[in-house]
mmCIF file of C-alpha atoms in Angstrom:
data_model
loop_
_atom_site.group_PDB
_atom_site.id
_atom_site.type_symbol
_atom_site.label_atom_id
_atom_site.label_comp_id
_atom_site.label_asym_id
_atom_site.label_seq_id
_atom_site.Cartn_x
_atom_site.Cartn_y
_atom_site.Cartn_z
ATOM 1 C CA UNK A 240 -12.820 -48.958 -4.833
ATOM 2 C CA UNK A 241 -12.406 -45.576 -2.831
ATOM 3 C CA UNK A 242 -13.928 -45.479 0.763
ATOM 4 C CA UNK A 243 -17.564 -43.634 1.155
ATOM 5 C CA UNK A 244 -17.325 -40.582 1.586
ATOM 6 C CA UNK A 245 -20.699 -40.604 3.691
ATOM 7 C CA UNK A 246 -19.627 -37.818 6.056
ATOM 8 C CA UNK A 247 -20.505 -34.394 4.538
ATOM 9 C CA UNK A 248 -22.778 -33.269 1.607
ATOM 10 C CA UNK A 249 -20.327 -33.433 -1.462
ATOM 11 C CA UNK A 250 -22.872 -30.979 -3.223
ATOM 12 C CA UNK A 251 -22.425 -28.863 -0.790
ATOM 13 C CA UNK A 252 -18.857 -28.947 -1.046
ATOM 14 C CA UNK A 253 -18.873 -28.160 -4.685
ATOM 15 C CA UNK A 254 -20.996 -24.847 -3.782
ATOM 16 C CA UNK A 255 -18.880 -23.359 -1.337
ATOM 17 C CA UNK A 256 -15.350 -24.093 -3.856
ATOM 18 C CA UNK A 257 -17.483 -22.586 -6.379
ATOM 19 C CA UNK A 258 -18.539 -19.747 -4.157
ATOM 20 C CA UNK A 259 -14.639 -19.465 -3.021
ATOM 21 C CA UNK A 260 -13.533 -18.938 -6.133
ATOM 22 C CA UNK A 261 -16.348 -16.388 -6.846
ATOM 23 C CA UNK A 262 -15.349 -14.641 -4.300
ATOM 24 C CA UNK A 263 -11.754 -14.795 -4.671
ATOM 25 C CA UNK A 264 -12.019 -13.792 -8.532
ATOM 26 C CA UNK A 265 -14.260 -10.833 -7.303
ATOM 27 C CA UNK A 266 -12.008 -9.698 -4.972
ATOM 28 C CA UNK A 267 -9.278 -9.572 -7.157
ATOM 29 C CA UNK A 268 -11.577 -7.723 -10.009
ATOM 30 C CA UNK A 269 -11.921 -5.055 -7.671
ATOM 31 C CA UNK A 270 -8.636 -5.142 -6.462
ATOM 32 C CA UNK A 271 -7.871 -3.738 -10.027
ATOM 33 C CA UNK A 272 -10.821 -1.555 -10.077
ATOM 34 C CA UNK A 273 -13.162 -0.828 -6.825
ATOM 35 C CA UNK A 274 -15.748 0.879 -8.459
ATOM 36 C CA UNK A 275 -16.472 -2.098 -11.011
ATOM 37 C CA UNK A 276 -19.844 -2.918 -11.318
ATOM 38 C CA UNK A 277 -20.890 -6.298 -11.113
ATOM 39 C CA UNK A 278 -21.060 -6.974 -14.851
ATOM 40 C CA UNK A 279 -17.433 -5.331 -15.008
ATOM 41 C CA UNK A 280 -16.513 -7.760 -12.055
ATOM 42 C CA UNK A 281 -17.246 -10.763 -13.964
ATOM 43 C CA UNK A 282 -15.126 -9.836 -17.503
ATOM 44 C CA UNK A 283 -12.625 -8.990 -15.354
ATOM 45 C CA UNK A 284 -12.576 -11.970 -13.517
ATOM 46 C CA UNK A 285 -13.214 -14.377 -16.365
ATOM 47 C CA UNK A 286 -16.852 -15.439 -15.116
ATOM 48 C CA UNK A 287 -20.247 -15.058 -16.528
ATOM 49 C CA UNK A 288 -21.836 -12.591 -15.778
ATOM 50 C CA UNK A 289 -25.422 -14.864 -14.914
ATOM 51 C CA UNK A 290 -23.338 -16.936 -12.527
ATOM 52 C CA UNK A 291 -22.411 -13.591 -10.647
ATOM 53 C CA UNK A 292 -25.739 -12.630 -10.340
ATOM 54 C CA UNK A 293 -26.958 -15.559 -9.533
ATOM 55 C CA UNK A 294 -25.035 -15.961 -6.527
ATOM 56 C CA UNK A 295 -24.439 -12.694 -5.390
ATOM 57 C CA UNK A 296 -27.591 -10.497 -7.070
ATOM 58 C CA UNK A 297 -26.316 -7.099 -6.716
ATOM 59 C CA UNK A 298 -22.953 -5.418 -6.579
ATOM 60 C CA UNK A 299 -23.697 -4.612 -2.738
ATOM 61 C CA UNK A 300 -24.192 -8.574 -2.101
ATOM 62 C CA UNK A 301 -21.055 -8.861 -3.066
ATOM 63 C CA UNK A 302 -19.206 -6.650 -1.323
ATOM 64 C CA UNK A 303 -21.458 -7.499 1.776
ATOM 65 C CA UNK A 304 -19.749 -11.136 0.914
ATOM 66 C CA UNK A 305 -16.539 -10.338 0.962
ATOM 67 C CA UNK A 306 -16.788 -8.122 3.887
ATOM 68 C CA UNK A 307 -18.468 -11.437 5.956
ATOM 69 C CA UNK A 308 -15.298 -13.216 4.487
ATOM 70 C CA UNK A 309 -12.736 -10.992 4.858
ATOM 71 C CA UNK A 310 -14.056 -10.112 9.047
ATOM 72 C CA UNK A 311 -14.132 -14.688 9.223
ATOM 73 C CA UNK A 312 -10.497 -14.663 7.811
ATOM 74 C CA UNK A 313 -9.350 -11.593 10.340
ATOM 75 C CA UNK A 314 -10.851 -13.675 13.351
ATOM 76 C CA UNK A 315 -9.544 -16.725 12.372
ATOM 77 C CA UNK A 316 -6.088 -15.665 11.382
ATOM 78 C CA UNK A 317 -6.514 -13.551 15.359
ATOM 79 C CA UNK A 318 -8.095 -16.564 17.447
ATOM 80 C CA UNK A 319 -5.039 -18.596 15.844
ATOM 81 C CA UNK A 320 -2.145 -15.855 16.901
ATOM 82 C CA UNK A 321 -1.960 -17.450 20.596
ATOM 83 C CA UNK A 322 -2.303 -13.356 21.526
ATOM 84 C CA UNK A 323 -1.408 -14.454 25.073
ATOM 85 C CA UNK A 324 1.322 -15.811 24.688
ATOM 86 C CA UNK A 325 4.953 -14.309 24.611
ATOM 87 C CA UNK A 326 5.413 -10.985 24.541
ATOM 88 C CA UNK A 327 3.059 -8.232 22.746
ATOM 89 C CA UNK A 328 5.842 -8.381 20.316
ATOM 90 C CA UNK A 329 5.547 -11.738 19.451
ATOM 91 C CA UNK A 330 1.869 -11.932 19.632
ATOM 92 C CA UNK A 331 1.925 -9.364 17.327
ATOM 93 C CA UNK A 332 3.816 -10.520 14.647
ATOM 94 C CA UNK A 333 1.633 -14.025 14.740
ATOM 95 C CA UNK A 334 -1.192 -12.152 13.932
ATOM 96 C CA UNK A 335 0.384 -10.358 10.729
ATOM 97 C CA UNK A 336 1.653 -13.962 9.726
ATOM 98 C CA UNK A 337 -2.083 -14.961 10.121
ATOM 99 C CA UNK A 338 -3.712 -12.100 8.347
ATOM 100 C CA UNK A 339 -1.219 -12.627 5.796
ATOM 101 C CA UNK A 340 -1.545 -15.802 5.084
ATOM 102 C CA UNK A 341 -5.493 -14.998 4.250
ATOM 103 C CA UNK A 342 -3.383 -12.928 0.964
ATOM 104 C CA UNK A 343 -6.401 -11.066 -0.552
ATOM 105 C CA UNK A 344 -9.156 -12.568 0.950
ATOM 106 C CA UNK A 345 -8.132 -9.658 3.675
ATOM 107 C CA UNK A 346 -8.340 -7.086 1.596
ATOM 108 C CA UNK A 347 -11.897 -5.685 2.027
ATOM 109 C CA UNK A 348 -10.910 -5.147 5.323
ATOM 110 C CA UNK A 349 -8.290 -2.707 4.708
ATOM 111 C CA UNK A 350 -10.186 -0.679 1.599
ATOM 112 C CA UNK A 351 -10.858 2.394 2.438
ATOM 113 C CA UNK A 352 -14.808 1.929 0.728
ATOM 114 C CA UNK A 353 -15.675 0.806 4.077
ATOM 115 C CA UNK A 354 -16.336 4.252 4.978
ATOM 116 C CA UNK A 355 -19.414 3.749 3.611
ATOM 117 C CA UNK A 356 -20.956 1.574 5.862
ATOM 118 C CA UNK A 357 -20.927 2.380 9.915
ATOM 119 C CA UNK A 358 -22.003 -1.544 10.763
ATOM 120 C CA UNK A 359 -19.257 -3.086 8.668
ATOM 121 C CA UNK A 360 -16.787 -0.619 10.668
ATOM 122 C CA UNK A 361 -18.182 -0.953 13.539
ATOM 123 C CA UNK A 362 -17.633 -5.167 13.232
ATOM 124 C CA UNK A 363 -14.026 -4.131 12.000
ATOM 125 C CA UNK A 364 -13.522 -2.887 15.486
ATOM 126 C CA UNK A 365 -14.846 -5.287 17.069
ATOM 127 C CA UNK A 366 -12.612 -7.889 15.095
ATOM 128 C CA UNK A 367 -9.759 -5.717 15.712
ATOM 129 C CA UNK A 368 -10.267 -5.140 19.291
ATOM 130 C CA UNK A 369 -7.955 -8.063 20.338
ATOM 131 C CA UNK A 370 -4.473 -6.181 18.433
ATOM 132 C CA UNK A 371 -5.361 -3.660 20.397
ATOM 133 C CA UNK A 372 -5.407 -4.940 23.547
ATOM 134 C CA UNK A 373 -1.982 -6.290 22.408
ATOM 135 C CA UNK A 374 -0.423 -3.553 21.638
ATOM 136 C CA UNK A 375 -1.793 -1.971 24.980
ATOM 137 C CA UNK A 376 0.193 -4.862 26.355
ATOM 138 C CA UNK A 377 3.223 -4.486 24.947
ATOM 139 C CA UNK A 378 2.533 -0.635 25.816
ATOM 140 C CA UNK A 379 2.238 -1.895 29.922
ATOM 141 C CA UNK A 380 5.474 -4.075 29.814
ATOM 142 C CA UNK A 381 7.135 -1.182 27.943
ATOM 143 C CA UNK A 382 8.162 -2.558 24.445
ATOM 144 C CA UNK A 383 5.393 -0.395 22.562
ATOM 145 C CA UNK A 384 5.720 3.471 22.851
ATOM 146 C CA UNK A 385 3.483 4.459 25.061
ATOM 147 C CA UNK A 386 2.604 7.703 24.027
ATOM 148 C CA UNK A 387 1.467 6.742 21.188
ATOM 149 C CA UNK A 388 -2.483 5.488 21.167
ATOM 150 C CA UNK A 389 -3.096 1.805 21.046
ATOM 151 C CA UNK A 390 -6.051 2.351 18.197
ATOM 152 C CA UNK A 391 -3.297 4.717 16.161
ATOM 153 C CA UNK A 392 -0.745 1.853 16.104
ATOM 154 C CA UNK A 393 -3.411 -0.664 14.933
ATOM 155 C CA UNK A 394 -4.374 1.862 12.485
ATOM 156 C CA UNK A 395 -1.181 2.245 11.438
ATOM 157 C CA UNK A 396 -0.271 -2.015 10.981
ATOM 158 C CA UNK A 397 -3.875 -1.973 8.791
ATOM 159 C CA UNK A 398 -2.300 0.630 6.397
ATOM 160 C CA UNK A 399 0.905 -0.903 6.414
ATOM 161 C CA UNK A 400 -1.204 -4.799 5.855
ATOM 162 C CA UNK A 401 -3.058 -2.628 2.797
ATOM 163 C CA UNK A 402 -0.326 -1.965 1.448
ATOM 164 C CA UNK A 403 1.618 -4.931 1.061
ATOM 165 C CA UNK A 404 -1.788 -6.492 -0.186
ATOM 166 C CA UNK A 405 -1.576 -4.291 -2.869
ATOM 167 C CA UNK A 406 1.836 -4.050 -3.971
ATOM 168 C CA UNK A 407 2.444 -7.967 -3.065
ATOM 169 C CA UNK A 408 3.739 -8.852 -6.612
ATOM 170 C CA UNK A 409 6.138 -11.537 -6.698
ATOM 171 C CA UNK A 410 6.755 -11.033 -2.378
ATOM 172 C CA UNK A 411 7.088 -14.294 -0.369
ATOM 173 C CA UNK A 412 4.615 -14.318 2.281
ATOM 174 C CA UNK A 413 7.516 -14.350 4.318
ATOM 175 C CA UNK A 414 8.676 -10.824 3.280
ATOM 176 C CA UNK A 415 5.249 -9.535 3.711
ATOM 177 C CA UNK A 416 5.773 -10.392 7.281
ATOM 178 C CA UNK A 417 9.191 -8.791 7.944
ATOM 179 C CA UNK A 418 8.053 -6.115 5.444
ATOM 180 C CA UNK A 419 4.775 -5.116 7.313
ATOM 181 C CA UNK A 420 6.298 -5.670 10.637
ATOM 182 C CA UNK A 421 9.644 -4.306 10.615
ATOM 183 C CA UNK A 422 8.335 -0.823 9.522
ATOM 184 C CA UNK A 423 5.854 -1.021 12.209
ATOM 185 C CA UNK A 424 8.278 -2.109 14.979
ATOM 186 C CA UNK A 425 10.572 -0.180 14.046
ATOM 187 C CA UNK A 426 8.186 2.810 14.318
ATOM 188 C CA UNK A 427 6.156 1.626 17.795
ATOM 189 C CA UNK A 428 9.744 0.189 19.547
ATOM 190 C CA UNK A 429 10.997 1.873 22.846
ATOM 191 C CA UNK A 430 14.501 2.607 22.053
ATOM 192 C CA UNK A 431 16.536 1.473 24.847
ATOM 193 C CA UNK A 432 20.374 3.325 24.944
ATOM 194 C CA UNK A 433 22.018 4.248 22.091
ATOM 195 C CA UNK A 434 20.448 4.834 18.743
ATOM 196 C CA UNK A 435 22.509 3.911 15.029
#
């Protein structure tokens, strides 16, 4: 027969999956319409609506939810960059291979909703914190423009990661990656000698 699985709560297990793909149905409901309410959320994602609400309660639970998950994603896919090693450049472009990786499980990050809520921005920054220091690097050892503020160019690769969220139809991962960061580099590079 199969081996125990002693280790673990399996019902557990089963609650978060089910919770994962909650969440990951929501997400994409409101990826196709943010102001959804919770009800609308469910059709949209094929769920009932009881199991929803159930889990989640409210429409705000939910987007609280998928805030928590999106900022766990953002420091996971950042404390797995290596963003000390290499250059800024390279550190860099780890982290948008580990944000993208996270697909739309990112994506509350990068909605501009947010707005709403100065704790969930303020934990944003916080999360963020460590590109920036990056791109300061990079801005030190003279790869990054330096006239250009460290918080603008982070700004700048969370619009450009928003985007490719949302238009990432059919794109590789892969091509997200160059995608995203070739128009940033491209945009943040110091030009050294002649330009094409």
């Amino acid at each position: 027969g199969r081996p125990e699985m002693s280790i673990g709560h399996p019902a557990r297990t089963d609650a978060e999956r089910n919770r994962r793909m909650l969440l990951d149905a929501a997400a994409g409901a409101l990826a196709l319409d943010p102001d959804a309410s919770l009800s609308e959320v469910a059709r949209l994602a094929g769920l009932a609506r009881a199991t929803l609400y159930r889990h989640f309660g409210s429409r705000e639970n939910l987007l609280a939810a998928l805030r928590a998950d999106a900022l766990a994603c953002a420091k996971e896919a950042i404390a797995g960059a290596r963003i000390d090693e290499g250059t800024a450049l390279e550190a860099l472009r780890r982290v948008v291979v580990g944000i993208v990786s996270f697909g739309g499980r990112f994506r509350p990050l990068l909605m501009d909703v947010v707005g709403r809520d100065p704790g969930f921005l303020r934990q944003r920054q916080d999360t963020f914190a460590p590109i920036v220091a990056i791109v300061r690097r990079g801005q030190e050892s003279g790869v990054i423009n330096a006239n250009i503020s460290a918080q603008w160019i982070v700004t700048a690769l969370t619009a450009l990661l928003a985007a490719a969220v949302r238009m990432n139809e059919g794109m590789e991962e892969q091509e997200v990656v160059e995608t995203v960061f070739g128009t940033l580099v491209q945009g943040i590079q110091e030009f050294n000698g002649s330009q094409n």
